[in-house]
């Protein structure tokens, strides 16, 4: 597989871990699908975002959403799960800032997938063991509509080179 190929869930299931040197601008990663239910939306909302349009379909009908909608933070958590599975950074995903938006509501029954693209790689001058990778991710529903956009600056480690032992 070349670095410019799109990396699919099957390609990362082998346990390969990515370091800064393994990445290339334009490289894409595609997640598996995640099916979202009304029960999942309501459970998350009851604990973390208890607003009527996330908790009760009838109450939600009278809101700007016109029906039950997932919390954006729930969609962000699902997106994080899918990115952590599909973009296998050796050190995990360590955020260093970014931007997030939810251009349309996520609904019960939506099937979500995430496509991520490496848009910039900047090796650190002060910390040679790492760099910053800018990853643009679009979370889409089954209609190919974007329900979340994420632009994340991520700390990614370089492969450690062990110096040869002097004999």
PDB file of C-alpha atoms in Angstrom:
ATOM      1  CA  UNK A   1       0.000   0.000   0.000  1.00  0.00           C
ATOM      2  CA  UNK A   2       1.359   3.420  -0.938  1.00  0.00           C
ATOM      3  CA  UNK A   3       1.054   6.351   1.449  1.00  0.00           C
ATOM      4  CA  UNK A   4      -1.282   8.157  -0.943  1.00  0.00           C
ATOM      5  CA  UNK A   5      -3.850   5.346  -0.852  1.00  0.00           C
ATOM      6  CA  UNK A   6      -6.998   5.593   1.205  1.00  0.00           C
ATOM      7  CA  UNK A   7      -6.624   3.488   4.336  1.00  0.00           C
ATOM      8  CA  UNK A   8      -9.727   1.404   5.088  1.00  0.00           C
ATOM      9  CA  UNK A   9     -10.776  -0.374   8.321  1.00  0.00           C
ATOM     10  CA  UNK A  10      -9.531  -3.711   6.952  1.00  0.00           C
ATOM     11  CA  UNK A  11      -6.091  -2.238   6.284  1.00  0.00           C
ATOM     12  CA  UNK A  12      -5.616  -1.088   9.888  1.00  0.00           C
ATOM     13  CA  UNK A  13      -6.989  -4.225  11.561  1.00  0.00           C
ATOM     14  CA  UNK A  14      -3.546  -5.800  11.181  1.00  0.00           C
ATOM     15  CA  UNK A  15      -2.365  -3.697  14.125  1.00  0.00           C
ATOM     16  CA  UNK A  16      -0.019  -1.408  12.201  1.00  0.00           C
ATOM     17  CA  UNK A  17       0.797   1.801  14.046  1.00  0.00           C
ATOM     18  CA  UNK A  18       1.599   5.061  12.303  1.00  0.00           C
ATOM     19  CA  UNK A  19       4.411   7.453  13.131  1.00  0.00           C
ATOM     20  CA  UNK A  20       5.050  10.903  11.675  1.00  0.00           C
ATOM     21  CA  UNK A  21       7.339   9.453   8.975  1.00  0.00           C
ATOM     22  CA  UNK A  22       4.561   7.134   7.777  1.00  0.00           C
ATOM     23  CA  UNK A  23       2.210   9.988   6.898  1.00  0.00           C
ATOM     24  CA  UNK A  24       1.872  12.041   3.740  1.00  0.00           C
ATOM     25  CA  UNK A  25      -0.208  15.118   2.977  1.00  0.00           C
ATOM     26  CA  UNK A  26      -3.309  13.999   1.100  1.00  0.00           C
ATOM     27  CA  UNK A  27      -3.372  10.572   2.753  1.00  0.00           C
ATOM     28  CA  UNK A  28      -6.943   9.508   3.602  1.00  0.00           C
ATOM     29  CA  UNK A  29      -8.446   7.191   6.182  1.00  0.00           C
ATOM     30  CA  UNK A  30     -11.999   5.790   6.162  1.00  0.00           C
ATOM     31  CA  UNK A  31     -13.745   4.419   9.244  1.00  0.00           C
ATOM     32  CA  UNK A  32     -16.181   1.592   9.694  1.00  0.00           C
ATOM     33  CA  UNK A  33     -19.882   2.459   9.955  1.00  0.00           C
ATOM     34  CA  UNK A  34     -21.625   3.237  13.250  1.00  0.00           C
ATOM     35  CA  UNK A  35     -25.412   2.886  13.567  1.00  0.00           C
ATOM     36  CA  UNK A  36     -27.019   5.391  15.950  1.00  0.00           C
ATOM     37  CA  UNK A  37     -30.253   4.596  17.790  1.00  0.00           C
ATOM     38  CA  UNK A  38     -32.753   6.788  19.639  1.00  0.00           C
ATOM     39  CA  UNK A  39     -31.850   4.944  22.832  1.00  0.00           C
ATOM     40  CA  UNK A  40     -28.152   5.820  22.447  1.00  0.00           C
ATOM     41  CA  UNK A  41     -29.023   9.478  21.784  1.00  0.00           C
ATOM     42  CA  UNK A  42     -31.265   9.663  24.855  1.00  0.00           C
ATOM     43  CA  UNK A  43     -28.835   7.818  27.127  1.00  0.00           C
ATOM     44  CA  UNK A  44     -25.940  10.136  26.234  1.00  0.00           C
ATOM     45  CA  UNK A  45     -28.149  13.220  26.567  1.00  0.00           C
ATOM     46  CA  UNK A  46     -29.576  12.184  29.928  1.00  0.00           C
ATOM     47  CA  UNK A  47     -26.062  12.024  31.340  1.00  0.00           C
ATOM     48  CA  UNK A  48     -24.196  14.774  29.483  1.00  0.00           C
ATOM     49  CA  UNK A  49     -26.499  17.135  27.519  1.00  0.00           C
ATOM     50  CA  UNK A  50     -30.033  17.025  28.990  1.00  0.00           C
ATOM     51  CA  UNK A  51     -31.892  19.253  26.555  1.00  0.00           C
ATOM     52  CA  UNK A  52     -35.442  18.432  25.365  1.00  0.00           C
ATOM     53  CA  UNK A  53     -34.472  17.967  21.694  1.00  0.00           C
ATOM     54  CA  UNK A  54     -31.980  15.249  22.736  1.00  0.00           C
ATOM     55  CA  UNK A  55     -34.231  13.508  25.275  1.00  0.00           C
ATOM     56  CA  UNK A  56     -37.814  13.353  24.027  1.00  0.00           C
ATOM     57  CA  UNK A  57     -39.094  13.002  20.471  1.00  0.00           C
ATOM     58  CA  UNK A  58     -42.421  14.705  21.221  1.00  0.00           C
ATOM     59  CA  UNK A  59     -40.779  17.666  22.964  1.00  0.00           C
ATOM     60  CA  UNK A  60     -38.212  17.872  20.144  1.00  0.00           C
ATOM     61  CA  UNK A  61     -40.941  18.286  17.504  1.00  0.00           C
ATOM     62  CA  UNK A  62     -41.588  21.811  18.758  1.00  0.00           C
ATOM     63  CA  UNK A  63     -37.935  22.864  18.492  1.00  0.00           C
ATOM     64  CA  UNK A  64     -35.702  24.092  15.685  1.00  0.00           C
ATOM     65  CA  UNK A  65     -34.753  20.432  15.054  1.00  0.00           C
ATOM     66  CA  UNK A  66     -38.348  19.283  14.474  1.00  0.00           C
ATOM     67  CA  UNK A  67     -37.584  15.908  16.052  1.00  0.00           C
ATOM     68  CA  UNK A  68     -35.099  13.997  18.163  1.00  0.00           C
ATOM     69  CA  UNK A  69     -31.495  14.974  17.381  1.00  0.00           C
ATOM     70  CA  UNK A  70     -28.228  13.767  18.829  1.00  0.00           C
ATOM     71  CA  UNK A  71     -26.100  16.079  20.927  1.00  0.00           C
ATOM     72  CA  UNK A  72     -23.189  17.445  18.920  1.00  0.00           C
ATOM     73  CA  UNK A  73     -20.950  16.230  21.730  1.00  0.00           C
ATOM     74  CA  UNK A  74     -22.335  12.715  21.265  1.00  0.00           C
ATOM     75  CA  UNK A  75     -21.479  12.918  17.559  1.00  0.00           C
ATOM     76  CA  UNK A  76     -18.016  14.202  18.523  1.00  0.00           C
ATOM     77  CA  UNK A  77     -17.531  11.218  20.852  1.00  0.00           C
ATOM     78  CA  UNK A  78     -18.625   8.768  18.141  1.00  0.00           C
ATOM     79  CA  UNK A  79     -16.326  10.523  15.662  1.00  0.00           C
ATOM     80  CA  UNK A  80     -13.426  10.226  18.111  1.00  0.00           C
ATOM     81  CA  UNK A  81     -14.083   6.496  18.474  1.00  0.00           C
ATOM     82  CA  UNK A  82     -14.163   5.989  14.708  1.00  0.00           C
ATOM     83  CA  UNK A  83     -11.030   8.087  14.131  1.00  0.00           C
ATOM     84  CA  UNK A  84      -9.127   6.282  16.891  1.00  0.00           C
ATOM     85  CA  UNK A  85      -9.937   2.984  15.164  1.00  0.00           C
ATOM     86  CA  UNK A  86      -9.247   4.115  11.591  1.00  0.00           C
ATOM     87  CA  UNK A  87      -6.210   6.370  12.053  1.00  0.00           C
ATOM     88  CA  UNK A  88      -3.851   4.193  14.126  1.00  0.00           C
ATOM     89  CA  UNK A  89      -1.305   6.696  15.442  1.00  0.00           C
ATOM     90  CA  UNK A  90       1.351   4.906  17.484  1.00  0.00           C
ATOM     91  CA  UNK A  91       0.939   7.296  20.419  1.00  0.00           C
ATOM     92  CA  UNK A  92      -2.858   7.545  20.218  1.00  0.00           C
ATOM     93  CA  UNK A  93      -4.651  10.746  19.298  1.00  0.00           C
ATOM     94  CA  UNK A  94      -3.318  13.734  21.234  1.00  0.00           C
ATOM     95  CA  UNK A  95      -5.136  16.952  20.418  1.00  0.00           C
ATOM     96  CA  UNK A  96      -3.430  20.343  20.171  1.00  0.00           C
ATOM     97  CA  UNK A  97      -6.373  22.536  19.149  1.00  0.00           C
ATOM     98  CA  UNK A  98      -8.755  22.712  16.245  1.00  0.00           C
ATOM     99  CA  UNK A  99     -12.232  23.589  14.998  1.00  0.00           C
ATOM    100  CA  UNK A 100     -15.516  21.676  15.062  1.00  0.00           C
ATOM    101  CA  UNK A 101     -18.946  22.304  13.547  1.00  0.00           C
ATOM    102  CA  UNK A 102     -22.230  20.456  13.101  1.00  0.00           C
ATOM    103  CA  UNK A 103     -23.851  21.628   9.831  1.00  0.00           C
ATOM    104  CA  UNK A 104     -26.942  19.408  10.196  1.00  0.00           C
ATOM    105  CA  UNK A 105     -28.539  17.319  12.937  1.00  0.00           C
ATOM    106  CA  UNK A 106     -27.759  13.660  13.478  1.00  0.00           C
ATOM    107  CA  UNK A 107     -30.908  11.562  13.856  1.00  0.00           C
ATOM    108  CA  UNK A 108     -31.911   8.160  15.209  1.00  0.00           C
ATOM    109  CA  UNK A 109     -31.234   5.544  12.540  1.00  0.00           C
ATOM    110  CA  UNK A 110     -28.325   7.442  11.017  1.00  0.00           C
ATOM    111  CA  UNK A 111     -25.352   5.356   9.919  1.00  0.00           C
ATOM    112  CA  UNK A 112     -22.200   7.382  10.479  1.00  0.00           C
ATOM    113  CA  UNK A 113     -18.795   7.057   8.839  1.00  0.00           C
ATOM    114  CA  UNK A 114     -15.749   9.293   9.065  1.00  0.00           C
ATOM    115  CA  UNK A 115     -13.315  10.145   6.298  1.00  0.00           C
ATOM    116  CA  UNK A 116     -10.128  11.835   7.482  1.00  0.00           C
ATOM    117  CA  UNK A 117      -7.383  13.450   5.425  1.00  0.00           C
ATOM    118  CA  UNK A 118      -3.897  14.534   6.440  1.00  0.00           C
ATOM    119  CA  UNK A 119      -3.709  18.151   5.242  1.00  0.00           C
ATOM    120  CA  UNK A 120      -0.430  19.320   6.782  1.00  0.00           C
ATOM    121  CA  UNK A 121       2.602  17.796   8.506  1.00  0.00           C
ATOM    122  CA  UNK A 122       5.000  19.980  10.480  1.00  0.00           C
ATOM    123  CA  UNK A 123       7.977  18.332  12.207  1.00  0.00           C
ATOM    124  CA  UNK A 124       8.815  20.071  15.484  1.00  0.00           C
ATOM    125  CA  UNK A 125      12.099  21.982  15.565  1.00  0.00           C
ATOM    126  CA  UNK A 126      12.239  22.166  19.357  1.00  0.00           C
ATOM    127  CA  UNK A 127      11.110  18.577  20.006  1.00  0.00           C
ATOM    128  CA  UNK A 128      12.641  16.327  17.362  1.00  0.00           C
ATOM    129  CA  UNK A 129      10.724  13.279  18.614  1.00  0.00           C
ATOM    130  CA  UNK A 130       7.379  14.611  17.324  1.00  0.00           C
ATOM    131  CA  UNK A 131       5.458  16.844  14.970  1.00  0.00           C
ATOM    132  CA  UNK A 132       2.032  18.357  14.383  1.00  0.00           C
ATOM    133  CA  UNK A 133      -0.354  16.770  11.901  1.00  0.00           C
ATOM    134  CA  UNK A 134      -3.455  18.629  10.742  1.00  0.00           C
ATOM    135  CA  UNK A 135      -6.262  16.132  10.166  1.00  0.00           C
ATOM    136  CA  UNK A 136      -9.514  17.200   8.470  1.00  0.00           C
ATOM    137  CA  UNK A 137     -12.376  14.807   9.213  1.00  0.00           C
ATOM    138  CA  UNK A 138     -15.921  14.720   7.858  1.00  0.00           C
ATOM    139  CA  UNK A 139     -18.539  12.636   9.659  1.00  0.00           C
ATOM    140  CA  UNK A 140     -21.271  11.687   7.198  1.00  0.00           C
ATOM    141  CA  UNK A 141     -24.630   9.977   7.466  1.00  0.00           C
ATOM    142  CA  UNK A 142     -26.001   7.291   5.148  1.00  0.00           C
ATOM    143  CA  UNK A 143     -27.122  10.002   2.691  1.00  0.00           C
ATOM    144  CA  UNK A 144     -23.518  11.239   2.386  1.00  0.00           C
ATOM    145  CA  UNK A 145     -24.500  14.455   4.211  1.00  0.00           C
ATOM    146  CA  UNK A 146     -21.881  15.963   6.505  1.00  0.00           C
ATOM    147  CA  UNK A 147     -23.159  16.023  10.093  1.00  0.00           C
ATOM    148  CA  UNK A 148     -19.856  17.071  11.658  1.00  0.00           C
ATOM    149  CA  UNK A 149     -16.681  18.732  10.380  1.00  0.00           C
ATOM    150  CA  UNK A 150     -13.508  18.554  12.421  1.00  0.00           C
ATOM    151  CA  UNK A 151     -10.152  20.192  11.790  1.00  0.00           C
ATOM    152  CA  UNK A 152      -7.722  18.888  14.406  1.00  0.00           C
ATOM    153  CA  UNK A 153      -4.092  19.673  15.159  1.00  0.00           C
ATOM    154  CA  UNK A 154      -2.583  16.465  16.508  1.00  0.00           C
ATOM    155  CA  UNK A 155       0.731  15.641  18.171  1.00  0.00           C
ATOM    156  CA  UNK A 156       2.257  12.615  16.418  1.00  0.00           C
ATOM    157  CA  UNK A 157       5.487  10.936  17.489  1.00  0.00           C
ATOM    158  CA  UNK A 158       8.404  10.106  15.228  1.00  0.00           C
ATOM    159  CA  UNK A 159       9.739   6.588  15.123  1.00  0.00           C
ATOM    160  CA  UNK A 160      12.479   6.372  17.758  1.00  0.00           C
ATOM    161  CA  UNK A 161      15.861   5.422  16.375  1.00  0.00           C
ATOM    162  CA  UNK A 162      17.948   3.496  18.864  1.00  0.00           C
ATOM    163  CA  UNK A 163      21.643   4.323  18.454  1.00  0.00           C
ATOM    164  CA  UNK A 164      23.868   1.346  17.793  1.00  0.00           C
ATOM    165  CA  UNK A 165      25.694   0.205  20.912  1.00  0.00           C
ATOM    166  CA  UNK A 166      29.427   0.848  20.848  1.00  0.00           C
ATOM    167  CA  UNK A 167      31.462  -2.320  21.170  1.00  0.00           C
TER     168      UNK A 167
END
